[in-house]
mmCIF file of C-alpha atoms in Angstrom:
data_model
loop_
_atom_site.group_PDB
_atom_site.id
_atom_site.type_symbol
_atom_site.label_atom_id
_atom_site.label_comp_id
_atom_site.label_asym_id
_atom_site.label_seq_id
_atom_site.Cartn_x
_atom_site.Cartn_y
_atom_site.Cartn_z
ATOM 1 C CA MET A 1 168.590 -46.871 57.916
ATOM 2 C CA VAL A 2 168.762 -50.370 56.421
ATOM 3 C CA ALA A 3 172.072 -52.194 56.838
ATOM 4 C CA ASN A 4 173.793 -54.513 54.365
ATOM 5 C CA THR A 5 175.895 -57.578 55.068
ATOM 6 C CA ILE A 6 179.270 -57.912 53.349
ATOM 7 C CA PHE A 7 177.652 -60.409 50.955
ATOM 8 C CA HIS A 8 175.240 -57.796 49.601
ATOM 9 C CA GLN A 9 176.937 -57.425 46.213
ATOM 10 C CA GLN A 10 177.145 -61.203 45.804
ATOM 11 C CA HIS A 11 173.387 -61.402 46.406
ATOM 12 C CA LEU A 12 172.740 -58.710 43.783
ATOM 13 C CA ASN A 13 175.042 -60.469 41.302
ATOM 14 C CA LEU A 14 172.911 -63.603 41.776
ATOM 15 C CA ASN A 15 169.711 -61.612 41.040
ATOM 16 C CA ALA A 16 168.391 -62.116 44.556
ATOM 17 C CA LYS A 17 165.074 -60.582 45.494
ATOM 18 C CA MET A 18 165.951 -58.435 48.515
ATOM 19 C CA PHE A 19 163.767 -57.305 51.423
ATOM 20 C CA ASN A 20 164.068 -55.621 54.805
ATOM 21 C CA PHE A 21 164.441 -58.151 57.613
ATOM 22 C CA GLY A 22 165.071 -56.761 61.091
ATOM 23 C CA GLY A 23 166.689 -53.625 59.660
ATOM 24 C CA TRP A 24 168.890 -55.556 57.217
ATOM 25 C CA GLU A 25 168.480 -55.860 53.446
ATOM 26 C CA MET A 26 168.542 -59.623 52.970
ATOM 27 C CA PRO A 27 167.830 -62.054 50.111
ATOM 28 C CA ILE A 28 164.359 -63.610 50.268
ATOM 29 C CA HIS A 29 165.150 -65.905 47.319
ATOM 30 C CA TYR A 30 167.345 -66.176 44.224
ATOM 31 C CA GLY A 31 164.547 -67.192 41.843
ATOM 32 C CA SER A 32 162.453 -69.879 43.527
ATOM 33 C CA GLN A 33 161.876 -70.166 47.253
ATOM 34 C CA ILE A 34 160.356 -73.647 46.860
ATOM 35 C CA SER A 35 163.333 -74.915 44.830
ATOM 36 C CA GLU A 36 165.751 -73.571 47.434
ATOM 37 C CA HIS A 37 163.748 -75.241 50.204
ATOM 38 C CA LEU A 38 163.712 -78.645 48.495
ATOM 39 C CA HIS A 39 167.371 -78.374 47.470
ATOM 40 C CA THR A 40 168.307 -77.809 51.133
ATOM 41 C CA ARG A 41 166.301 -80.878 52.179
ATOM 42 C CA ASN A 42 167.896 -83.060 49.474
ATOM 43 C CA SER A 43 171.418 -81.657 48.977
ATOM 44 C CA VAL A 44 173.083 -78.589 50.509
ATOM 45 C CA SER A 45 172.517 -74.825 50.469
ATOM 46 C CA ILE A 46 174.369 -71.834 51.826
ATOM 47 C CA PHE A 47 172.609 -69.017 53.701
ATOM 48 C CA ASP A 48 173.896 -65.576 54.601
ATOM 49 C CA VAL A 49 173.063 -65.202 58.307
ATOM 50 C CA SER A 50 175.620 -62.517 59.105
ATOM 51 C CA HIS A 51 172.845 -60.165 60.237
ATOM 52 C CA MET A 52 172.921 -62.220 63.447
ATOM 53 C CA ALA A 53 175.208 -60.863 66.158
ATOM 54 C CA VAL A 54 178.035 -62.688 67.911
ATOM 55 C CA VAL A 55 178.876 -61.514 71.435
ATOM 56 C CA ASP A 56 181.828 -62.912 73.395
ATOM 57 C CA VAL A 57 181.753 -62.897 77.201
ATOM 58 C CA HIS A 58 185.159 -62.926 78.917
ATOM 59 C CA GLY A 59 186.315 -62.694 82.515
ATOM 60 C CA SER A 60 186.355 -64.747 85.693
ATOM 61 C CA ASP A 61 182.714 -63.778 86.373
ATOM 62 C CA ALA A 62 181.497 -64.897 82.919
ATOM 63 C CA HIS A 63 180.140 -68.223 84.165
ATOM 64 C CA SER A 64 178.205 -66.842 87.149
ATOM 65 C CA PHE A 65 176.951 -63.959 84.985
ATOM 66 C CA LEU A 66 175.468 -66.340 82.402
ATOM 67 C CA GLU A 67 174.031 -68.548 85.146
ATOM 68 C CA HIS A 68 172.031 -65.499 86.207
ATOM 69 C CA LEU A 69 171.279 -64.111 82.721
ATOM 70 C CA LEU A 70 169.956 -67.239 80.961
ATOM 71 C CA ALA A 71 166.946 -69.464 81.653
ATOM 72 C CA ASN A 72 168.874 -72.547 80.542
ATOM 73 C CA ASN A 73 171.839 -73.575 82.672
ATOM 74 C CA VAL A 74 175.390 -73.006 81.409
ATOM 75 C CA ASN A 75 176.533 -75.682 83.872
ATOM 76 C CA LYS A 76 175.385 -78.110 81.170
ATOM 77 C CA LEU A 77 178.364 -76.947 79.099
ATOM 78 C CA VAL A 78 180.914 -79.439 80.354
ATOM 79 C CA SER A 79 183.095 -79.916 77.272
ATOM 80 C CA GLU A 80 185.011 -77.595 74.967
ATOM 81 C CA GLY A 81 182.884 -76.249 72.125
ATOM 82 C CA GLN A 82 179.576 -77.469 73.552
ATOM 83 C CA ALA A 83 176.485 -75.275 73.065
ATOM 84 C CA ILE A 84 173.036 -74.826 74.584
ATOM 85 C CA TYR A 85 169.921 -73.083 73.327
ATOM 86 C CA SER A 86 168.329 -70.690 75.801
ATOM 87 C CA CYS A 87 165.918 -67.826 76.265
ATOM 88 C CA MET A 88 166.971 -64.583 77.892
ATOM 89 C CA LEU A 89 164.113 -63.299 80.050
ATOM 90 C CA ASN A 90 163.041 -60.132 81.797
ATOM 91 C CA HIS A 91 162.051 -60.196 85.462
ATOM 92 C CA GLU A 92 158.424 -60.991 84.569
ATOM 93 C CA GLY A 93 159.490 -64.056 82.567
ATOM 94 C CA GLY A 94 158.855 -62.456 79.159
ATOM 95 C CA ILE A 95 161.272 -63.473 76.410
ATOM 96 C CA LEU A 96 163.777 -60.760 75.491
ATOM 97 C CA ASP A 97 165.473 -63.036 72.953
ATOM 98 C CA ASP A 98 166.399 -66.617 72.182
ATOM 99 C CA LEU A 99 170.051 -67.420 71.621
ATOM 100 C CA ILE A 100 172.774 -70.055 71.501
ATOM 101 C CA ALA A 101 175.577 -69.999 74.073
ATOM 102 C CA TYR A 102 178.935 -71.768 73.462
ATOM 103 C CA LYS A 103 181.709 -72.660 75.882
ATOM 104 C CA ILE A 104 184.987 -71.806 74.138
ATOM 105 C CA GLY A 105 188.214 -72.124 76.108
ATOM 106 C CA ASN A 106 188.086 -69.634 78.963
ATOM 107 C CA PHE A 107 185.180 -67.595 77.562
ATOM 108 C CA TYR A 108 181.623 -67.952 76.271
ATOM 109 C CA ARG A 109 180.155 -66.990 72.902
ATOM 110 C CA LEU A 110 176.540 -65.918 72.387
ATOM 111 C CA VAL A 111 174.701 -65.701 69.069
ATOM 112 C CA ILE A 112 171.729 -63.339 69.293
ATOM 113 C CA ASN A 113 169.088 -62.228 66.813
ATOM 114 C CA ALA A 114 169.525 -59.380 64.337
ATOM 115 C CA SER A 115 166.437 -57.368 65.235
ATOM 116 C CA THR A 116 167.018 -57.601 68.996
ATOM 117 C CA ALA A 117 170.806 -57.168 69.088
ATOM 118 C CA GLU A 118 170.936 -53.545 70.250
ATOM 119 C CA ASN A 119 168.313 -53.982 72.980
ATOM 120 C CA ASP A 120 169.901 -57.289 74.002
ATOM 121 C CA LEU A 121 173.236 -55.585 74.510
ATOM 122 C CA LEU A 122 171.677 -52.788 76.553
ATOM 123 C CA TRP A 123 170.113 -55.445 78.802
ATOM 124 C CA ILE A 124 173.308 -57.508 78.975
ATOM 125 C CA HIS A 125 175.385 -54.479 79.939
ATOM 126 C CA ALA A 126 172.813 -53.454 82.576
ATOM 127 C CA VAL A 127 172.933 -56.914 84.181
ATOM 128 C CA ALA A 128 176.742 -56.951 83.883
ATOM 129 C CA ARG A 129 177.072 -53.920 86.179
ATOM 130 C CA ASP A 130 176.781 -56.267 89.176
ATOM 131 C CA TYR A 131 179.851 -58.253 88.074
ATOM 132 C CA LYS A 132 183.408 -56.943 88.437
ATOM 133 C CA SER A 133 185.464 -59.255 86.217
ATOM 134 C CA LEU A 134 183.504 -59.262 82.987
ATOM 135 C CA ASP A 135 184.155 -58.115 79.440
ATOM 136 C CA ILE A 136 181.330 -58.019 76.861
ATOM 137 C CA ILE A 137 182.759 -57.984 73.315
ATOM 138 C CA PRO A 138 180.401 -57.621 70.323
ATOM 139 C CA ARG A 139 181.754 -59.198 67.132
ATOM 140 C CA ARG A 140 179.324 -57.728 64.543
ATOM 141 C CA SER A 141 180.860 -54.915 62.538
ATOM 142 C CA ASN A 142 178.159 -52.259 63.062
ATOM 143 C CA ILE A 143 177.833 -52.542 66.851
ATOM 144 C CA LEU A 144 179.432 -49.932 69.114
ATOM 145 C CA GLY A 145 182.466 -51.368 70.903
ATOM 146 C CA MET A 146 182.921 -54.119 68.314
ATOM 147 C CA GLN A 147 186.247 -55.953 68.104
ATOM 148 C CA ASN A 148 187.580 -58.356 65.439
ATOM 149 C CA PRO A 149 184.297 -58.621 63.497
ATOM 150 C CA LEU A 150 182.901 -61.984 62.433
ATOM 151 C CA VAL A 151 180.363 -62.916 59.763
ATOM 152 C CA LEU A 152 178.163 -66.007 59.757
ATOM 153 C CA LEU A 153 177.283 -68.409 56.959
ATOM 154 C CA ALA A 154 174.969 -71.400 57.401
ATOM 155 C CA LEU A 155 175.688 -74.499 55.337
ATOM 156 C CA GLN A 156 172.624 -76.734 55.600
ATOM 157 C CA GLY A 157 171.529 -80.039 54.116
ATOM 158 C CA PRO A 158 172.474 -83.731 54.015
ATOM 159 C CA HIS A 159 175.439 -83.027 51.718
ATOM 160 C CA SER A 160 176.983 -80.366 53.975
ATOM 161 C CA LEU A 161 180.042 -82.454 54.835
ATOM 162 C CA GLN A 162 180.737 -83.191 51.172
ATOM 163 C CA ALA A 163 180.743 -79.454 50.492
ATOM 164 C CA ILE A 164 183.109 -78.800 53.399
ATOM 165 C CA SER A 165 185.460 -81.537 52.179
ATOM 166 C CA LYS A 166 185.736 -79.701 48.831
ATOM 167 C CA VAL A 167 186.343 -76.240 50.266
ATOM 168 C CA PHE A 168 188.319 -77.318 53.363
ATOM 169 C CA PRO A 169 189.791 -80.743 52.468
ATOM 170 C CA LEU A 170 192.320 -80.679 55.313
ATOM 171 C CA LEU A 171 189.578 -80.104 57.894
ATOM 172 C CA SER A 172 186.885 -82.483 56.669
ATOM 173 C CA ASP A 173 187.651 -85.360 59.074
ATOM 174 C CA GLN A 174 187.808 -83.062 62.100
ATOM 175 C CA VAL A 175 184.643 -81.201 61.104
ATOM 176 C CA SER A 176 182.756 -84.471 60.543
ATOM 177 C CA ALA A 177 183.623 -85.474 64.145
ATOM 178 C CA ILE A 178 181.922 -82.401 65.632
ATOM 179 C CA PRO A 179 178.790 -83.560 67.501
ATOM 180 C CA TYR A 180 175.363 -81.960 67.164
ATOM 181 C CA PHE A 181 175.331 -78.688 69.137
ATOM 182 C CA GLY A 182 179.107 -78.814 69.302
ATOM 183 C CA SER A 183 181.741 -76.593 67.729
ATOM 184 C CA GLU A 184 185.446 -76.383 67.037
ATOM 185 C CA ILE A 185 187.826 -73.570 66.093
ATOM 186 C CA PHE A 186 190.567 -74.085 63.485
ATOM 187 C CA ASP A 187 193.539 -71.970 62.416
ATOM 188 C CA THR A 188 193.330 -71.741 58.623
ATOM 189 C CA GLU A 189 194.595 -69.669 55.712
ATOM 190 C CA PHE A 190 191.430 -67.602 56.252
ATOM 191 C CA GLY A 191 192.272 -66.915 59.862
ATOM 192 C CA GLU A 192 190.500 -68.468 62.828
ATOM 193 C CA LEU A 193 187.334 -70.247 61.683
ATOM 194 C CA MET A 194 184.703 -71.720 63.968
ATOM 195 C CA PHE A 195 182.485 -74.557 62.714
ATOM 196 C CA SER A 196 179.320 -75.159 64.739
ATOM 197 C CA ARG A 197 177.080 -78.165 64.060
ATOM 198 C CA THR A 198 173.901 -76.146 64.441
ATOM 199 C CA GLY A 199 171.272 -74.738 62.126
ATOM 200 C CA TYR A 200 167.694 -73.671 61.618
ATOM 201 C CA THR A 201 166.478 -76.156 59.014
ATOM 202 C CA GLY A 202 166.121 -79.568 60.677
ATOM 203 C CA GLU A 203 168.901 -80.952 58.473
ATOM 204 C CA ASP A 204 172.508 -81.769 59.225
ATOM 205 C CA GLY A 205 174.671 -78.740 58.711
ATOM 206 C CA PHE A 206 177.073 -76.190 60.082
ATOM 207 C CA GLU A 207 177.255 -72.530 60.902
ATOM 208 C CA LEU A 208 180.603 -70.949 60.050
ATOM 209 C CA PHE A 209 182.020 -68.032 62.047
ATOM 210 C CA ILE A 210 184.410 -66.254 59.689
ATOM 211 C CA PRO A 211 186.674 -63.190 60.050
ATOM 212 C CA LEU A 212 184.977 -60.344 58.186
ATOM 213 C CA GLU A 213 187.775 -59.901 55.658
ATOM 214 C CA PHE A 214 187.507 -63.496 54.418
ATOM 215 C CA GLY A 215 183.718 -63.861 54.331
ATOM 216 C CA SER A 216 183.138 -63.027 50.667
ATOM 217 C CA GLN A 217 185.993 -65.253 49.560
ATOM 218 C CA ILE A 218 184.603 -68.268 51.429
ATOM 219 C CA TRP A 219 181.081 -67.628 50.073
ATOM 220 C CA ASP A 220 182.497 -67.633 46.539
ATOM 221 C CA LEU A 221 184.446 -70.842 47.184
ATOM 222 C CA PHE A 222 181.322 -72.735 48.220
ATOM 223 C CA LEU A 223 179.450 -71.492 45.149
ATOM 224 C CA HIS A 224 182.423 -72.397 42.944
ATOM 225 C CA HIS A 225 182.175 -75.966 44.267
ATOM 226 C CA GLY A 226 178.507 -76.235 43.373
ATOM 227 C CA VAL A 227 176.738 -75.192 46.580
ATOM 228 C CA LEU A 228 173.605 -73.185 45.767
ATOM 229 C CA PRO A 229 172.519 -70.139 47.765
ATOM 230 C CA ALA A 230 169.178 -70.032 49.569
ATOM 231 C CA GLY A 231 167.342 -67.018 50.918
ATOM 232 C CA LEU A 232 165.404 -66.259 54.055
ATOM 233 C CA GLY A 233 162.142 -67.347 52.438
ATOM 234 C CA ALA A 234 163.315 -70.963 52.297
ATOM 235 C CA ARG A 235 164.896 -70.554 55.729
ATOM 236 C CA ASP A 236 161.451 -69.674 57.098
ATOM 237 C CA THR A 237 159.590 -72.624 55.561
ATOM 238 C CA LEU A 238 162.411 -74.976 56.567
ATOM 239 C CA ARG A 239 162.377 -73.798 60.189
ATOM 240 C CA ILE A 240 158.585 -74.140 60.455
ATOM 241 C CA GLU A 241 158.761 -77.693 59.104
ATOM 242 C CA ALA A 242 161.527 -78.426 61.624
ATOM 243 C CA GLY A 243 159.547 -76.968 64.539
ATOM 244 C CA TYR A 244 161.796 -73.983 65.311
ATOM 245 C CA ASN A 245 160.354 -70.765 66.760
ATOM 246 C CA LEU A 246 160.985 -67.307 65.355
ATOM 247 C CA TYR A 247 161.488 -64.434 67.772
ATOM 248 C CA GLY A 248 158.878 -61.694 67.392
ATOM 249 C CA GLN A 249 156.415 -64.115 65.853
ATOM 250 C CA ASP A 250 156.165 -67.303 67.933
ATOM 251 C CA MET A 251 157.654 -65.784 71.074
ATOM 252 C CA GLY A 252 158.315 -62.384 72.561
ATOM 253 C CA LEU A 253 157.997 -60.200 75.641
ATOM 254 C CA SER A 254 154.284 -60.921 76.042
ATOM 255 C CA PHE A 255 154.862 -64.636 76.629
ATOM 256 C CA ASN A 256 157.131 -66.798 78.737
ATOM 257 C CA PRO A 257 158.848 -69.976 77.465
ATOM 258 C CA PHE A 258 156.106 -72.263 78.861
ATOM 259 C CA ASP A 259 153.547 -70.717 76.503
ATOM 260 C CA CYS A 260 155.853 -70.953 73.482
ATOM 261 C CA GLY A 261 156.709 -74.654 73.562
ATOM 262 C CA LEU A 262 160.078 -73.852 75.132
ATOM 263 C CA ALA A 263 159.717 -75.321 78.617
ATOM 264 C CA TRP A 264 162.583 -77.683 77.743
ATOM 265 C CA THR A 265 164.941 -74.681 77.598
ATOM 266 C CA VAL A 266 164.190 -73.648 81.193
ATOM 267 C CA ASP A 267 166.197 -75.217 84.025
ATOM 268 C CA LEU A 268 164.347 -74.911 87.338
ATOM 269 C CA LYS A 269 165.791 -78.095 88.819
ATOM 270 C CA ASN A 270 168.238 -76.533 91.265
ATOM 271 C CA GLU A 271 168.712 -73.529 93.520
ATOM 272 C CA ARG A 272 170.045 -71.316 90.733
ATOM 273 C CA GLN A 273 168.348 -67.921 90.661
ATOM 274 C CA PHE A 274 168.178 -66.564 87.136
ATOM 275 C CA ILE A 275 166.359 -63.510 85.835
ATOM 276 C CA GLY A 276 162.688 -64.449 85.509
ATOM 277 C CA SER A 277 162.938 -67.631 87.606
ATOM 278 C CA ASP A 278 160.650 -66.346 90.385
ATOM 279 C CA ALA A 279 157.996 -65.370 87.837
ATOM 280 C CA LEU A 280 158.200 -68.757 86.104
ATOM 281 C CA GLN A 281 157.931 -70.680 89.383
ATOM 282 C CA ALA A 282 154.797 -68.736 90.300
ATOM 283 C CA TYR A 283 153.203 -69.056 86.866
ATOM 284 C CA SER A 284 150.227 -71.330 86.107
ATOM 285 C CA ARG A 285 150.258 -72.391 82.471
ATOM 286 C CA LYS A 286 147.364 -71.195 80.312
ATOM 287 C CA PHE A 287 148.349 -72.318 76.822
ATOM 288 C CA SER A 288 149.654 -75.217 74.795
ATOM 289 C CA PHE A 289 151.959 -74.533 71.869
ATOM 290 C CA VAL A 290 151.003 -77.031 69.147
ATOM 291 C CA GLY A 291 151.411 -77.892 65.509
ATOM 292 C CA LEU A 292 148.488 -77.841 63.088
ATOM 293 C CA VAL A 293 147.977 -79.600 59.760
ATOM 294 C CA LEU A 294 145.171 -78.167 57.652
ATOM 295 C CA MET A 295 142.692 -80.818 56.513
ATOM 296 C CA GLY A 296 141.021 -78.707 53.831
ATOM 297 C CA LYS A 297 141.977 -76.150 51.197
ATOM 298 C CA GLY A 298 143.720 -72.957 52.185
ATOM 299 C CA ILE A 299 146.973 -71.667 53.659
ATOM 300 C CA LEU A 300 147.594 -71.312 57.378
ATOM 301 C CA ARG A 301 149.061 -67.901 58.242
ATOM 302 C CA ALA A 302 150.101 -66.026 61.373
ATOM 303 C CA HIS A 303 147.294 -64.377 63.386
ATOM 304 C CA GLN A 304 144.504 -66.565 62.029
ATOM 305 C CA GLU A 305 141.987 -67.506 64.708
ATOM 306 C CA VAL A 306 141.845 -71.089 65.975
ATOM 307 C CA LYS A 307 138.455 -72.247 67.301
ATOM 308 C CA THR A 308 138.459 -74.997 69.925
ATOM 309 C CA GLU A 309 135.869 -76.373 72.357
ATOM 310 C CA PHE A 310 137.902 -74.823 75.191
ATOM 311 C CA GLY A 311 138.146 -71.332 73.719
ATOM 312 C CA ASP A 312 139.987 -69.521 70.963
ATOM 313 C CA GLY A 313 143.660 -69.688 70.060
ATOM 314 C CA GLU A 314 145.882 -68.046 67.451
ATOM 315 C CA ILE A 315 148.311 -69.180 64.792
ATOM 316 C CA THR A 316 151.779 -67.722 65.346
ATOM 317 C CA SER A 317 153.523 -69.056 62.185
ATOM 318 C CA GLY A 318 151.995 -70.768 59.181
ATOM 319 C CA THR A 319 152.994 -71.784 55.675
ATOM 320 C CA PHE A 320 152.494 -74.250 52.878
ATOM 321 C CA SER A 321 155.036 -77.009 53.445
ATOM 322 C CA PRO A 322 156.980 -77.789 50.244
ATOM 323 C CA SER A 323 158.196 -81.081 51.742
ATOM 324 C CA LEU A 324 154.775 -82.336 52.849
ATOM 325 C CA GLN A 325 152.586 -80.565 50.285
ATOM 326 C CA LYS A 326 150.290 -79.572 53.137
ATOM 327 C CA SER A 327 149.554 -76.361 54.971
ATOM 328 C CA ILE A 328 151.103 -76.403 58.474
ATOM 329 C CA ALA A 329 151.362 -74.017 61.393
ATOM 330 C CA PHE A 330 152.280 -73.373 65.007
ATOM 331 C CA ALA A 331 149.455 -72.212 67.250
ATOM 332 C CA ARG A 332 148.990 -71.064 70.821
ATOM 333 C CA VAL A 333 145.757 -72.673 72.049
ATOM 334 C CA PRO A 334 144.025 -73.318 75.396
ATOM 335 C CA LEU A 335 145.920 -75.746 77.602
ATOM 336 C CA GLN A 336 143.201 -78.409 77.430
ATOM 337 C CA VAL A 337 143.570 -78.933 73.665
ATOM 338 C CA ALA A 338 145.029 -82.434 73.236
ATOM 339 C CA PRO A 339 147.277 -83.885 70.513
ATOM 340 C CA ASN A 340 145.600 -85.720 67.633
ATOM 341 C CA THR A 341 142.316 -83.876 68.119
ATOM 342 C CA MET A 342 140.601 -81.576 65.634
ATOM 343 C CA VAL A 343 140.199 -77.811 65.797
ATOM 344 C CA ASN A 344 138.887 -75.246 63.320
ATOM 345 C CA VAL A 345 140.763 -72.352 61.734
ATOM 346 C CA LEU A 346 139.095 -69.205 60.433
ATOM 347 C CA ILE A 347 140.521 -68.527 56.947
ATOM 348 C CA ARG A 348 138.920 -65.665 55.015
ATOM 349 C CA ASP A 349 135.583 -66.097 56.775
ATOM 350 C CA GLN A 350 135.616 -69.853 56.195
ATOM 351 C CA ILE A 351 135.946 -72.472 58.932
ATOM 352 C CA ILE A 352 138.511 -75.114 57.893
ATOM 353 C CA PRO A 353 139.338 -78.160 60.078
ATOM 354 C CA ALA A 354 142.910 -78.797 61.211
ATOM 355 C CA LYS A 355 144.560 -81.629 63.117
ATOM 356 C CA VAL A 356 146.585 -80.943 66.267
ATOM 357 C CA VAL A 357 150.082 -82.489 66.098
ATOM 358 C CA LYS A 358 153.541 -81.899 67.566
ATOM 359 C CA THR A 359 155.409 -78.830 66.324
ATOM 360 C CA SER A 360 158.095 -80.843 64.514
ATOM 361 C CA PHE A 361 156.798 -81.767 61.047
ATOM 362 C CA VAL A 362 159.974 -82.737 59.153
ATOM 363 C CA ARG A 363 163.465 -83.706 60.329
ATOM 364 C CA LYS A 364 166.380 -85.011 58.259
ATOM 365 C CA GLY A 365 164.123 -85.039 55.210
ATOM 366 C CA LYS A 366 161.517 -87.349 56.778
ATOM 367 C CA SER A 367 157.904 -86.583 57.633
ATOM 368 C CA LEU A 368 157.093 -86.765 61.363
ATOM 369 C CA ILE A 369 153.308 -86.501 60.979
#
């Protein structure tokens, strides 16, 4: 059964083209995916991301539990509201999910993916059995055991703060002071709102954690003040340009973080034993995770074959970049493939050359290639 977010009727009223994403009916675009992409890069857009799941972790064992559960180290969270990006691994080092973890007062908040939420929670509860003082509280409305449901909206683009100053004029100075990968909670007329300076587009922006009953009202307020909605189609092209992985496409159970360009999210520098750490320490890398820019005509797509002098690789995500007007991709290739060299991609039985680059193509509206 396909689920709907509370913004479903608003999407239909805006003539959104809807599709099934991870078991949720979500807007792919509201007329033009390319226009929504470019508008986000140049101004500000609002995205419904309330299919994602918030999970709060309470109790005196919460810190030691997350030290064991996550490949990144929650000891890095030294200040209130700070966040880290991490993978959650199985014992073989395969990626169960990627997530963001926040330190909030005396508890932690996780944001996990829509399609993996149920399996994630089964895993989290299984690991939690070894900890006595721990309370796992889902905050998405359709999850068993949910309490005080939250919905998420992403406000992304260089004009995000201007939009916030219109909708929340009394909070604008405090929100503007939130650092990148930081957050703050405010008591407002809409209840307790959390603003997180995070996103999936490579632009400045915020993710808003909103009590379920006020979500639709806040969506309408942003649109009333001129913010345009954007769908998951633009979100996908924006995240590829920015160099952000997608779970189930660029990473998954078959690969560990080293083979997905995510070595920077793994903390093996101390004695901490986390799930998958033994497997990662014993692992010899086989692949590089690289960016590609197509040098001829065609569109790079997932699963296309990459031919190199060291063996074959595969594209994991590919698209035509609206910002660069070039076809770009992520690819998993043999470890020996070096940056700024040429490879070949098999596109519809044609061999097309592509240049190997870093996986970040565009940030803050500027080309990085």
